[in-house]
XYZ file of C-alpha atoms in Angstrom:
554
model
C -20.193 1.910 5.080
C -18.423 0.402 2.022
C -15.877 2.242 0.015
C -18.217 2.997 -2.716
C -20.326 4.820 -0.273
C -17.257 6.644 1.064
C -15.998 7.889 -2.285
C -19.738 9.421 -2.939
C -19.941 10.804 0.664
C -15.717 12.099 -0.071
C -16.841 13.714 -3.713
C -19.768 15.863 -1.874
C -17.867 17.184 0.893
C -15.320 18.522 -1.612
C -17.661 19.787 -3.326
C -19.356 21.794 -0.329
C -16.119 22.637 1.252
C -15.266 24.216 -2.267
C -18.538 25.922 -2.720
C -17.827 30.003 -2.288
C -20.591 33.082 -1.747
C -21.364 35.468 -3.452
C -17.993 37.183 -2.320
C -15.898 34.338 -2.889
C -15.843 33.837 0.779
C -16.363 29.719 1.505
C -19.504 29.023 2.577
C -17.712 26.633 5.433
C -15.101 28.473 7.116
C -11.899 26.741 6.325
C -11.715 26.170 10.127
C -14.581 24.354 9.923
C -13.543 22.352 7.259
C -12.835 19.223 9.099
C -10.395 16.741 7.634
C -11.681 13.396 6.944
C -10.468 10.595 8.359
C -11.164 6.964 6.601
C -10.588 4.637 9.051
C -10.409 1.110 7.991
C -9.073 -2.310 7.673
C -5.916 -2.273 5.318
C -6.343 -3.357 1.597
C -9.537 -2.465 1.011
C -9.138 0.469 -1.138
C -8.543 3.512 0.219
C -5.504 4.524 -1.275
C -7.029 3.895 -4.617
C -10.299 5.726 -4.074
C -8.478 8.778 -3.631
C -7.185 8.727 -7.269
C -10.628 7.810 -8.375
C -12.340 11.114 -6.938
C -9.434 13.039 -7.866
C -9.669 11.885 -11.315
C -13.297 12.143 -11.757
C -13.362 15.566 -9.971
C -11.051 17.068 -12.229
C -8.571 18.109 -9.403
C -4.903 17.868 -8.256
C -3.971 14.716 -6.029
C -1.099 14.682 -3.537
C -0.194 11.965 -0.890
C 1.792 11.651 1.572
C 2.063 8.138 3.825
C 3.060 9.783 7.485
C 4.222 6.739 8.986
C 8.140 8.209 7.402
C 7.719 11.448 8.546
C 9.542 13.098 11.869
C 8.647 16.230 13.390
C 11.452 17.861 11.069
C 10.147 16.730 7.341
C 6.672 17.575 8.602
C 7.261 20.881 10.363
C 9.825 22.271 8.469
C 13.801 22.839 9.946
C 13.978 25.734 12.109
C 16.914 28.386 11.774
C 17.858 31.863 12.513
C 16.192 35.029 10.894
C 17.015 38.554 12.112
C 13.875 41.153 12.776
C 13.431 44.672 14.577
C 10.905 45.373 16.982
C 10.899 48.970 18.917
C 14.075 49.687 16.916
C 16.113 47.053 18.307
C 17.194 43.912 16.215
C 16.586 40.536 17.601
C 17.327 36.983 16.635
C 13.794 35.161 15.879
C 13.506 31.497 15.166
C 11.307 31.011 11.952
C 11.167 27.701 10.154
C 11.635 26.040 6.698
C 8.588 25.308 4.786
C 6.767 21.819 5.701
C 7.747 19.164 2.817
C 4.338 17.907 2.618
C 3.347 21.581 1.875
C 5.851 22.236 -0.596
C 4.817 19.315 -2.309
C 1.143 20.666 -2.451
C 2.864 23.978 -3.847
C 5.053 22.021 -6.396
C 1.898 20.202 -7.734
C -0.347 23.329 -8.469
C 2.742 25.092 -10.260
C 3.208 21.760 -12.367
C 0.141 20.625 -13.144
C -1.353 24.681 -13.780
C -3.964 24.208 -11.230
C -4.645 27.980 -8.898
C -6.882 26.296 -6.991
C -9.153 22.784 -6.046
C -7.195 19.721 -4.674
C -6.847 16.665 -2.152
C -4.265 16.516 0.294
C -4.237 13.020 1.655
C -2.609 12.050 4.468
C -2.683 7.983 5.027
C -0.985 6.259 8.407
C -2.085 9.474 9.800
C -3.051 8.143 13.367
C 0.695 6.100 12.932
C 3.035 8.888 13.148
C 6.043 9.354 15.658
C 5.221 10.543 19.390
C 7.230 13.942 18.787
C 4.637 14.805 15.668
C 1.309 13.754 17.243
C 1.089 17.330 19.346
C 1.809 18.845 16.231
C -1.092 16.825 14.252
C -3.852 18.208 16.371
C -2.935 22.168 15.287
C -2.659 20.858 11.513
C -6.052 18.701 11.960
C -8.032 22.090 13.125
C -5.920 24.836 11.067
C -4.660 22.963 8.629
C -1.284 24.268 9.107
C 2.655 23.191 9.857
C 4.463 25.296 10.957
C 3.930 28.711 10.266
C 2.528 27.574 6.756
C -0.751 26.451 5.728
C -2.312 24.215 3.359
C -3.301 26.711 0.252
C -7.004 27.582 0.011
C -9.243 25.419 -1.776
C -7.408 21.988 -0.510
C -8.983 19.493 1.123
C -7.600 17.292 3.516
C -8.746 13.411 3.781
C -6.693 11.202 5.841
C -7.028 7.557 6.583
C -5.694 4.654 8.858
C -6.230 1.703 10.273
C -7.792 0.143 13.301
C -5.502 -0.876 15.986
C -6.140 -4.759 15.697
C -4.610 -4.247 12.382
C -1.608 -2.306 13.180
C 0.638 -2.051 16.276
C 2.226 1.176 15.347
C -1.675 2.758 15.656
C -1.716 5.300 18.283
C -5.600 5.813 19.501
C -6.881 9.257 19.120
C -8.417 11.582 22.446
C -11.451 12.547 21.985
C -10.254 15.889 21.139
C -8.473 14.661 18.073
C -11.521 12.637 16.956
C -13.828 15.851 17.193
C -11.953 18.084 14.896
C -12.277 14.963 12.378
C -14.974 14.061 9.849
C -14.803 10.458 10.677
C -16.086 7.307 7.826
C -15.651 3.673 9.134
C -14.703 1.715 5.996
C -15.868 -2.142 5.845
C -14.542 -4.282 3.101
C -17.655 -5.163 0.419
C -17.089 -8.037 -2.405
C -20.038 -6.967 -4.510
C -18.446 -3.324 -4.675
C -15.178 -4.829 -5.203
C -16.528 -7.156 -7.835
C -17.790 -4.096 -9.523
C -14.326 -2.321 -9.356
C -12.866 -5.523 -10.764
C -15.133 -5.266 -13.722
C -14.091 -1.620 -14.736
C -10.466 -2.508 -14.472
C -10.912 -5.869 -15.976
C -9.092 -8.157 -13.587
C -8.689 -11.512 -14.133
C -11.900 -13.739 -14.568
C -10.834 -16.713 -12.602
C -10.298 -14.357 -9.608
C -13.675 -13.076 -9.957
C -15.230 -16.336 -10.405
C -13.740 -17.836 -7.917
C -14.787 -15.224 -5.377
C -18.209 -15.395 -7.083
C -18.128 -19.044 -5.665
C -16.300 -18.178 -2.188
C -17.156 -14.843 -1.004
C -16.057 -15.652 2.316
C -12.544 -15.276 1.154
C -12.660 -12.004 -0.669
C -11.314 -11.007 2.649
C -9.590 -12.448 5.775
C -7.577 -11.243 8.698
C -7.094 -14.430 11.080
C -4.328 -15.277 14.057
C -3.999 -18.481 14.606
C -1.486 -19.967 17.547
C 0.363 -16.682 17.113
C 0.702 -16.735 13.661
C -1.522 -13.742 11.613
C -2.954 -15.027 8.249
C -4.723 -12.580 5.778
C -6.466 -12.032 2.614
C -7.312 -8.574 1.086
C -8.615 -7.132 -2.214
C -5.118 -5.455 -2.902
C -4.084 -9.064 -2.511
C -6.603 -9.868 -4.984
C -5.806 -7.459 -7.849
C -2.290 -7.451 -7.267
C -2.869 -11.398 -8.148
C -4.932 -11.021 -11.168
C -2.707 -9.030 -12.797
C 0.375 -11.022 -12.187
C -1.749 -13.971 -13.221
C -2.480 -12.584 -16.653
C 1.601 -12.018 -17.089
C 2.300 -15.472 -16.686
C -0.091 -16.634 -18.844
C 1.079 -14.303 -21.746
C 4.598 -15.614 -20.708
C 3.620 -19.204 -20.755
C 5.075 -19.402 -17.049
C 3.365 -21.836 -14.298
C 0.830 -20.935 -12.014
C 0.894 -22.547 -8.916
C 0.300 -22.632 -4.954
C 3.592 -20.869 -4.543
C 2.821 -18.220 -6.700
C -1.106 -17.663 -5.351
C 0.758 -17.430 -1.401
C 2.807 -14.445 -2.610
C -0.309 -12.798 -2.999
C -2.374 -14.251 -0.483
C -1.255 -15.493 3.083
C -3.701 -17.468 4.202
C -3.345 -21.074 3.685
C -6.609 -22.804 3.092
C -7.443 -20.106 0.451
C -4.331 -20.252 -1.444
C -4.758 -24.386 -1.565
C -8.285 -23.700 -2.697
C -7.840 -20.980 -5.255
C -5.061 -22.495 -6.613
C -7.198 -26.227 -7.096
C -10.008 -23.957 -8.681
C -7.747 -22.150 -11.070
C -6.275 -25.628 -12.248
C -10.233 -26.306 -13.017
C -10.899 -22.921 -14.019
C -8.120 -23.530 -17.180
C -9.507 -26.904 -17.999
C -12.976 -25.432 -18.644
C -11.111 -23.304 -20.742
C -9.748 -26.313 -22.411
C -12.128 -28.466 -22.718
C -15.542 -26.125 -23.680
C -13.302 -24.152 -26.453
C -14.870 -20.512 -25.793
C -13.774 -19.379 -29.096
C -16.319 -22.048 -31.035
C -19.147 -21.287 -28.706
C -18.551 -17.245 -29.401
C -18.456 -18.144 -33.127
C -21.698 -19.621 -33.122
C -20.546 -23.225 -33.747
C -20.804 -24.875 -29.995
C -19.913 -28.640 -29.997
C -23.539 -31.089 -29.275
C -20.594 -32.424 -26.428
C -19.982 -28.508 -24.939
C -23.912 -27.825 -24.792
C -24.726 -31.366 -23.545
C -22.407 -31.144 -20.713
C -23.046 -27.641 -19.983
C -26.533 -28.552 -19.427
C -25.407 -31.021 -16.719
C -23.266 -29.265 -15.080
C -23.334 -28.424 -11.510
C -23.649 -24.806 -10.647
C -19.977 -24.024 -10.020
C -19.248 -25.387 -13.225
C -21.871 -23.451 -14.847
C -20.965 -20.367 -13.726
C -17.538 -20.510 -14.254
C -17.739 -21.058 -17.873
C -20.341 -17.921 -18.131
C -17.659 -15.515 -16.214
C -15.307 -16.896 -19.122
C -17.886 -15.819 -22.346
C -18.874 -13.093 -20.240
C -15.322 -11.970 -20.174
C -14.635 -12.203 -23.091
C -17.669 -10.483 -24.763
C -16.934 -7.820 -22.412
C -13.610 -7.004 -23.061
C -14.768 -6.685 -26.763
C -17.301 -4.168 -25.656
C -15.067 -2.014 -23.585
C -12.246 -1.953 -26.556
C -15.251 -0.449 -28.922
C -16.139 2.146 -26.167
C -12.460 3.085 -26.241
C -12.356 3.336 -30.037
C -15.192 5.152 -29.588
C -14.023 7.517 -27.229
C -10.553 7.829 -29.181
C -12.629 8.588 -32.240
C -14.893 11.507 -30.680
C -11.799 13.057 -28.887
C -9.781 12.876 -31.959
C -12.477 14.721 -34.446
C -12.251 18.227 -33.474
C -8.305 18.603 -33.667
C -8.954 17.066 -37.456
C -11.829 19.751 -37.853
C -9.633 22.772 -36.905
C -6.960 21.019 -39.192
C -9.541 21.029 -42.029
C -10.686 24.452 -41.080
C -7.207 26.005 -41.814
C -7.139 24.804 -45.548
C -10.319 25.959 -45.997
C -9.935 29.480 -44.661
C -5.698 29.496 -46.584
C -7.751 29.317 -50.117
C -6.300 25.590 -50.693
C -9.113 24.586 -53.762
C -9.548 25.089 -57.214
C -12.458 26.409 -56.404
C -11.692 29.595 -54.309
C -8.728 30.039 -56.228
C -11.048 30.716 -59.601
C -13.384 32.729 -57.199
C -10.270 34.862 -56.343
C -9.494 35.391 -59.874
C -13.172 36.219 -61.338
C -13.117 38.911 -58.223
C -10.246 40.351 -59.415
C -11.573 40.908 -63.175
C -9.720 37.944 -64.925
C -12.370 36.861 -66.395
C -11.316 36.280 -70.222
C -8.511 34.316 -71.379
C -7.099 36.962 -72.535
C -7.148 38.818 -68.830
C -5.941 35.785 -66.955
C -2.516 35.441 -69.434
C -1.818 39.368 -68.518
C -2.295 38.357 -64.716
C -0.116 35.846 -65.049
C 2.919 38.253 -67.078
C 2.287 41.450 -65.067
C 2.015 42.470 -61.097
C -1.134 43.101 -59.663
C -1.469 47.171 -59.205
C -5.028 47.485 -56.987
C -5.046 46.616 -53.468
C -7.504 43.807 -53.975
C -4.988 42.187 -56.609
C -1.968 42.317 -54.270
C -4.177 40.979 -51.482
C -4.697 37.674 -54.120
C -1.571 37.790 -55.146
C -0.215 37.132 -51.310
C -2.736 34.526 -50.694
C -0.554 31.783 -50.990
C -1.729 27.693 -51.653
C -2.367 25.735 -48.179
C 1.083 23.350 -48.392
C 1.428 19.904 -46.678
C 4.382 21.166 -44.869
C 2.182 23.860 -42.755
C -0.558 20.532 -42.388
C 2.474 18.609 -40.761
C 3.315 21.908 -38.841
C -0.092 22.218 -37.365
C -0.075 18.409 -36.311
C 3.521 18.819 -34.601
C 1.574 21.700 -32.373
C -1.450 19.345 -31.464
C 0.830 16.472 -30.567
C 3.294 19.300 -27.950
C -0.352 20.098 -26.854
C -1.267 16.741 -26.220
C 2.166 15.860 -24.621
C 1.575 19.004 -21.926
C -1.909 18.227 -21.299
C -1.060 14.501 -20.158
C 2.217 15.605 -18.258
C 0.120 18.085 -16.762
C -2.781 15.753 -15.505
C 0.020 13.419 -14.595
C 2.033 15.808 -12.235
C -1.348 16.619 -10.854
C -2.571 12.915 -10.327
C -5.456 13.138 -12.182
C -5.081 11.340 -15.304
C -6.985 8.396 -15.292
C -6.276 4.645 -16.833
C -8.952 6.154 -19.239
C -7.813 9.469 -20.119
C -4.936 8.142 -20.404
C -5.229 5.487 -22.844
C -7.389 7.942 -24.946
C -5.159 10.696 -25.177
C -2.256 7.855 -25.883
C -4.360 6.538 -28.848
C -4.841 10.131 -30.284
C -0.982 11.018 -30.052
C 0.030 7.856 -31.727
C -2.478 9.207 -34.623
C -1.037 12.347 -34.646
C 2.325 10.904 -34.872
C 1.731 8.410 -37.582
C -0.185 10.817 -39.803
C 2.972 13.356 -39.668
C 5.361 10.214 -40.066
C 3.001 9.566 -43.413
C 3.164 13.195 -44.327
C 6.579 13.814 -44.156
C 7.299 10.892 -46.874
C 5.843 13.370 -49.426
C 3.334 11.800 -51.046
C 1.070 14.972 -50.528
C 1.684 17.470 -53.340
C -0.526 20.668 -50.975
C -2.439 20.629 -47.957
C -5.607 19.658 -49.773
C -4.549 16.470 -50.578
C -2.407 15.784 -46.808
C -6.290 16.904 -45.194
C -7.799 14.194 -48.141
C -5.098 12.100 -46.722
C -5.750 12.402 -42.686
C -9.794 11.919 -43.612
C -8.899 8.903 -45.396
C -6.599 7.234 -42.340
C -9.600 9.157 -39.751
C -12.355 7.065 -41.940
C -10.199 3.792 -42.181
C -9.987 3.746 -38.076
C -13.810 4.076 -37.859
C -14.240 1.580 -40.370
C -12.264 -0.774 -37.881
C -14.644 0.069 -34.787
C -17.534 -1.040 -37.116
C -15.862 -3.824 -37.762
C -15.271 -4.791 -34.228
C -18.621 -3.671 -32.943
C -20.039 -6.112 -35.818
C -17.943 -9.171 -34.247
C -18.698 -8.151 -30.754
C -22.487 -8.209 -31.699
C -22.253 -11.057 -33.228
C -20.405 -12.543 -30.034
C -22.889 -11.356 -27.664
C -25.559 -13.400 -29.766
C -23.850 -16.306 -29.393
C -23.362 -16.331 -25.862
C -27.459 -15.538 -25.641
C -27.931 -18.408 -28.230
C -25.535 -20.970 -25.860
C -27.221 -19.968 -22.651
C -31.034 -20.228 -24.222
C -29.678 -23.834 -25.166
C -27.784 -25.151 -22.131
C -29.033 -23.143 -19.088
C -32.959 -22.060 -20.630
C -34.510 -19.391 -18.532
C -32.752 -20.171 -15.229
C -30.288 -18.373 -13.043
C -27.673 -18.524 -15.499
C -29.449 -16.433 -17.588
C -30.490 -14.054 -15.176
C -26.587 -13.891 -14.216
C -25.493 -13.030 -17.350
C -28.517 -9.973 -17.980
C -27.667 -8.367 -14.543
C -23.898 -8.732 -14.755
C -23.837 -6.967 -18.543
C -26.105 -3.787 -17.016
C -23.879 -3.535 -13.905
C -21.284 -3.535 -16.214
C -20.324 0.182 -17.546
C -18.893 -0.879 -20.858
C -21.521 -3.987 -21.552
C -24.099 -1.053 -20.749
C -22.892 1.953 -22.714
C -22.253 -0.857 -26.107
C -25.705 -2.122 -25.401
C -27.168 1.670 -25.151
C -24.885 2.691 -28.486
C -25.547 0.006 -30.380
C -28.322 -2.097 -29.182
C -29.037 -5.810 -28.876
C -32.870 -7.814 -29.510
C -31.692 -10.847 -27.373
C -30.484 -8.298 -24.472
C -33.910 -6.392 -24.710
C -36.187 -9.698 -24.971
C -34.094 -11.423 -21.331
C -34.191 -8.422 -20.031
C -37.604 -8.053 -20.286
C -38.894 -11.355 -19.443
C -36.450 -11.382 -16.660
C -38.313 -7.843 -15.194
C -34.939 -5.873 -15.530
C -36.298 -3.548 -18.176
C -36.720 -0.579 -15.766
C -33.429 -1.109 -14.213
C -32.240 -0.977 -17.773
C -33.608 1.954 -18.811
C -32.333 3.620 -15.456
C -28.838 3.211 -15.976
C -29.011 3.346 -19.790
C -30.568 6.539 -19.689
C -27.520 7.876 -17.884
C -25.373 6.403 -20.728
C -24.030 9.441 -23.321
C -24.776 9.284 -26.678
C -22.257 9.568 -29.534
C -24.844 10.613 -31.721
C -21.785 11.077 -35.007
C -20.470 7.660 -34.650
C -24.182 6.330 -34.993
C -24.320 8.287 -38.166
C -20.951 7.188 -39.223
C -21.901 3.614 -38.733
C-alpha cells in the first residue's frame, strides 16, 4: 500500500481501538489492541504521517526513535523498596518509571488531554539485543516495566526493511503475530499531492512530473549505495526557495546535499538551470496579467512537451498559491468573528449607547426636563434608580481588557496543541494571524483615540471590515489570474493535454478546489465540462465547506 492508504487504514483503527460500550469498557480489549507496525523503505513519510493523523484526529502525539534507547531508559532503573509480607519486612526490587512512559504522562498533563493519543515508536525492530526480550511483553501488554501505556493510547511503530538498514534485527514469528503489520511502498502521485498542500517548490515537482523514475532510488553500485527519497525531495525544495530569496547559487553541489545519487543530481540540476530560464524568458507575471507577448504564445505553441509543461507547473503555481493565501484569509476571518461578537456582546449588554442610556432614564420617571436636572442634583432613593445609577458606561479600557484575555487564551490554546503535537502548519498559521489582530487592535487602543467602548468596538469593526476588504481584493486578482492562465492555454495549447493538466491538477488541488467551490469560475466550469470532469468536480466540491458570511460579506 502507499502511505496515503496507510494513514486512512492508521485513522480507523484509532478510531475502533478508541470506540467504548455502553459501560465504557473498549469494545477491543486493550490486549487485543495490536500495535501497528509500518514497515517500510526510509524517507517515504512515515514519520510525517503520524503528525498528520494526530493533527487531524484531534489527539496528543508522542515519539520516541528506539534506536537510542538501552534496556535502562526504556525499562526504567531498578532500586530498592522495602515491603511486608506475613509480618516480616523484605527488600523488593521495584523500578523507576519507563522514560518513554513518562513522556506519554508529561504530554497529557501539558497539553490537558485525559485521554486519546499516539504513541509511536519508530526504529522499533532496531533496538539493542538486551531490549528486544523486553519489546515482545510491551508489543502484547503494552507495558515497561511494571508501568503501562495509559488507556486510550495507541501504539504505531514503524521500521525499515533489512536491505535498508544493517542495524534491523528480523522479527520471530511470534513478534510479527502480536503486530498489526502495513507494508509501506513509496508513491509519486501521493507524494505529488502532499507536495501540493505544503507547497513545495515547483521545479521539484515539475521535474518529477517529467522523471518519475527518480522520485525515488535506493541503488549499490561496486560497493558504493546511492539513493534518492521524498524527504530528500522536500528537504530540497525548501532549501531551494531560501536561496532564491537570498539571491545565493543553485548548483550540482547544492542538489547532492540533498540527493546522493549522481545521474539525478546532474539531471535535476541541468533542468532547474532550464526550469529558471523559462522563468526568464516567458515573463509569468505578463501572461497572469492578461498581456502575454505574440513571442511567449507563439513559442509556447511550439514547444515540446517538457517545455510545455514546465511553464504550466509555473502559472499553475502561482495561481495556486494565490488561492490558498485567500482560503487562509478566509479561514483567519471566520475564526476571528466570534471572539469580536462576544466583544460586541459585552457593550451591548454594559448599556454603552445613547440609546439604552435614555431608555434607562424614561424607566426611571425622568421624563421632563425638569425631572432629568433633579436626577442629575440629587441621589437616586428607589431600588430601580440605584440599580441605574450603578450601571456604569462600557469604557475602552475594559474593551482592551477583554482583548488581553482572548490573546492569554489564544497563547494557551496553541502552547497546548503544541506540547501535545497536534497543531498543524494550518492551525497554526490561523491562530498566529488572529493573535497578531488581537495584538494590534489593543496596541491601537491603548493610544487613546477611543473616548468609551462604543467607539473602541466601532473601531475593531472598522480594522475587522478593512481585512475583509483585502481578501476581496485578493480573491478579485486571483480570479482575474486564473482567467488568464485559461485565456493563455485556450491560445497556445487549445483543447489538448495541457489543458486537461491544468483542470485535473486545480480539483486535486485542496485550495484551487475550495476557491473554485467559494467563489466560482465560468472558464473552470466550461473545461471542466467539455473535458468530462464535471462529476469528479462536483464529488470533491461537494465535500468543500461553505463560508456562507464571507459570501455575504463579499
Amino acid at each position: 500500500m502507499n502511505i496515503k492508504q496507510a494513514k486512512e487504514y492508521i485513522k480507523n483503527t484509532v478510531r475502533l481501538y478508541l470506540k467504548k460500550d455502553e459501560f465504557g469498557e473498549y469494545r477491543v480489549p486493550v490486549v487485543r489492541q495490536r500495535p501497528i507496525f509500518l514497515l517500510g523503505a526510509p524517507g517515504i513519510g512515515k514519520t510525517a504521517v503520524m503528525e498528520q493523523i494526530a493533527q487531524e484526529m484531534g489527539i496528543a502525539l508522542v515519539s520516541y526513535s528506539m534506536t537510542h534507547h538501552t534496556r535502562q531508559s526504556a525499562l526504567g532503573l531498578p532500586f530498592i523498596t522495602q515491603k511486608n509480607y506475613g509480618g516480616a519486612p523484605y527488600s523488593v526490587s521495584e523500578y523507576t518509571m519507563s522514560e518513554i512512559i513518562a513522556t506519554v504522562y508529561d504530554t497529557m498533563e501539558e497539553g490537558g488531554i485525559k485521554e486519546g493519543g499516539i504513541l509511536f515508536l519508530d526504529e522499533i525492530n532496531c533496538v539493542s539485543e538486551t531490549l528486544a526480550p523486553a519489546m515482545l511483553q510491551f508489543l502484547q501488554y503494552k507495558t515497561f516495566g511494571r508501568h503501562q501505556v495509559p488507556q486510550g493510547w495507541v501504539v504505531v511503530t514503524a521500521g525499515n526493511p533489512p536491505e535498508y538498514n544493517k542495524s534491523v534485527r528480523e522479527f520471530d514469528v511470534v513478534t510479527y503475530d502480536r503486530l498489526k503489520v502495513m507494508e509501506v511502498e513509496p508513491d509519486y502521485s501521493v507524494w505529488k499531492e502532499y507536495a501540493g498542500e505544503k507547497r513545495l517548490h515547483n521545479a521539484v515537482v515539475s521535474y518529477l512530473d517529467l522523471k518519475k523514475e527518480h522520485f525515488y532510488r535506493i541503488e549499490m553500485r561496486a560497493g558504493k549505495r546511492s539513493y534518492v527519497t521524498a524527504r530528500g525531495w522536500e528537504d530540497l525544495s525548501e532549501i531551494l526557495a531560501l536561496h532564491e530569496e537570498e539571491g545565493l547559487p543553485v548548483d550540482e553541489t547544492l542538489v547532492g546535499q540533498y540527493l546522493r545519487n549522481e545521474e539525478v543530481v546532474k539531471e535535476f540540476a541541468a533542468y532547474y538551470d532550464l526550469y529558471q530560464k523559462y522563468k526568464r524568458e516567458y515573463h509569468i507575471a505578463d501572461i497572469l496579467n492578461g498581456a502575454p507577448s505574440d513571442r511567449a504564445v507563439a513559442r509556447a505553441r511550439k514547444a515540446a512537451f517538457d517545455e510545455r509543461l514546465s511553464l504550466l507547473g509555473m502559472l499553475l503555481d502561482r495561481v495556486q498559491a494565490d488561492m490558498q493565501t485567500v482560503m487562509e484569509q478566509a479561514a483567519f476571518l471566520t475564526d476571528l468573528k466570534n471572539p469580536l461578537k462576544a466583544i460586541g456582546s459585552l457593550v451591548e449588554k454594559s448599556g454603552c449607547t445613547a440609546e439604552k442610556e435614555k431608555t434607562a432614564t424614561e424607566q426611571n420617571g425622568c421624563t421632563t426636563e425638569k425631572e432629568k436636572a433633579t436626577a442629575e442634583q440629587k441621589e437616586c432613593t428607589t431600588e430601580k434608580e440605584k440599580a441605574t445609577a450603578e450601571q456604569k458606561e462600557c469604557t475602552a479600557e475594559q474593551i482592551i481588557s477583554r482583548l488581553e484575555t482572548l490573546e492569554e487564551a489564544r497563547r494557551k490554546q496553541m502552547e497546548s496543541l503544541r506540547r501535545a503535537n497536534s497543531l498543524s502548519e494550518t492551525d497554526r498559521k490561523k491562530s498566529a494571524s488572529v493573535l497578531r489582530f488581537l495584538e494590534e487592535s489593543r496596541r491601537e487602543l491603548n493610544k487613546g483615540d477611543a473616548p468609551d467602548g462604543k467607539a473602541a468596538v466601532e473601531q475593531l469593526k472598522k480594522k475587522y471590515n478593512g481585512k475583509i476588504s483585502e481578501m476581496k481584493l485578493k480573491t478579485d486578482k486571483t480570479q482575474s489570474e486564473l482567467h488568464a492562465l485559461f485565456a493563455f492555454a485556450e491560445e497556445a495549447f487549445g483543447e489538448g493535454n495541457e489543458m486537461l493538466i491544468l483542470v485535473t491538477e486545480l480539483t486535486r488541488n485542496s485550495a484551487s478546489a475550495r476557491f473554485l467551490g467559494m467563489f466560482g469560475s465560468p472558464d473552470y466550469a466550461r473545461h471542466s465540462e467539455s473535458l468530462m470532469l464535471a462529476e469528479r468536480r462536483a464529488d470533491i466540491l461537494a465535500q468543500i465547506e461553505q463560508i456562507d458570511w464571507i459570501k455575504e460579506s463579499l
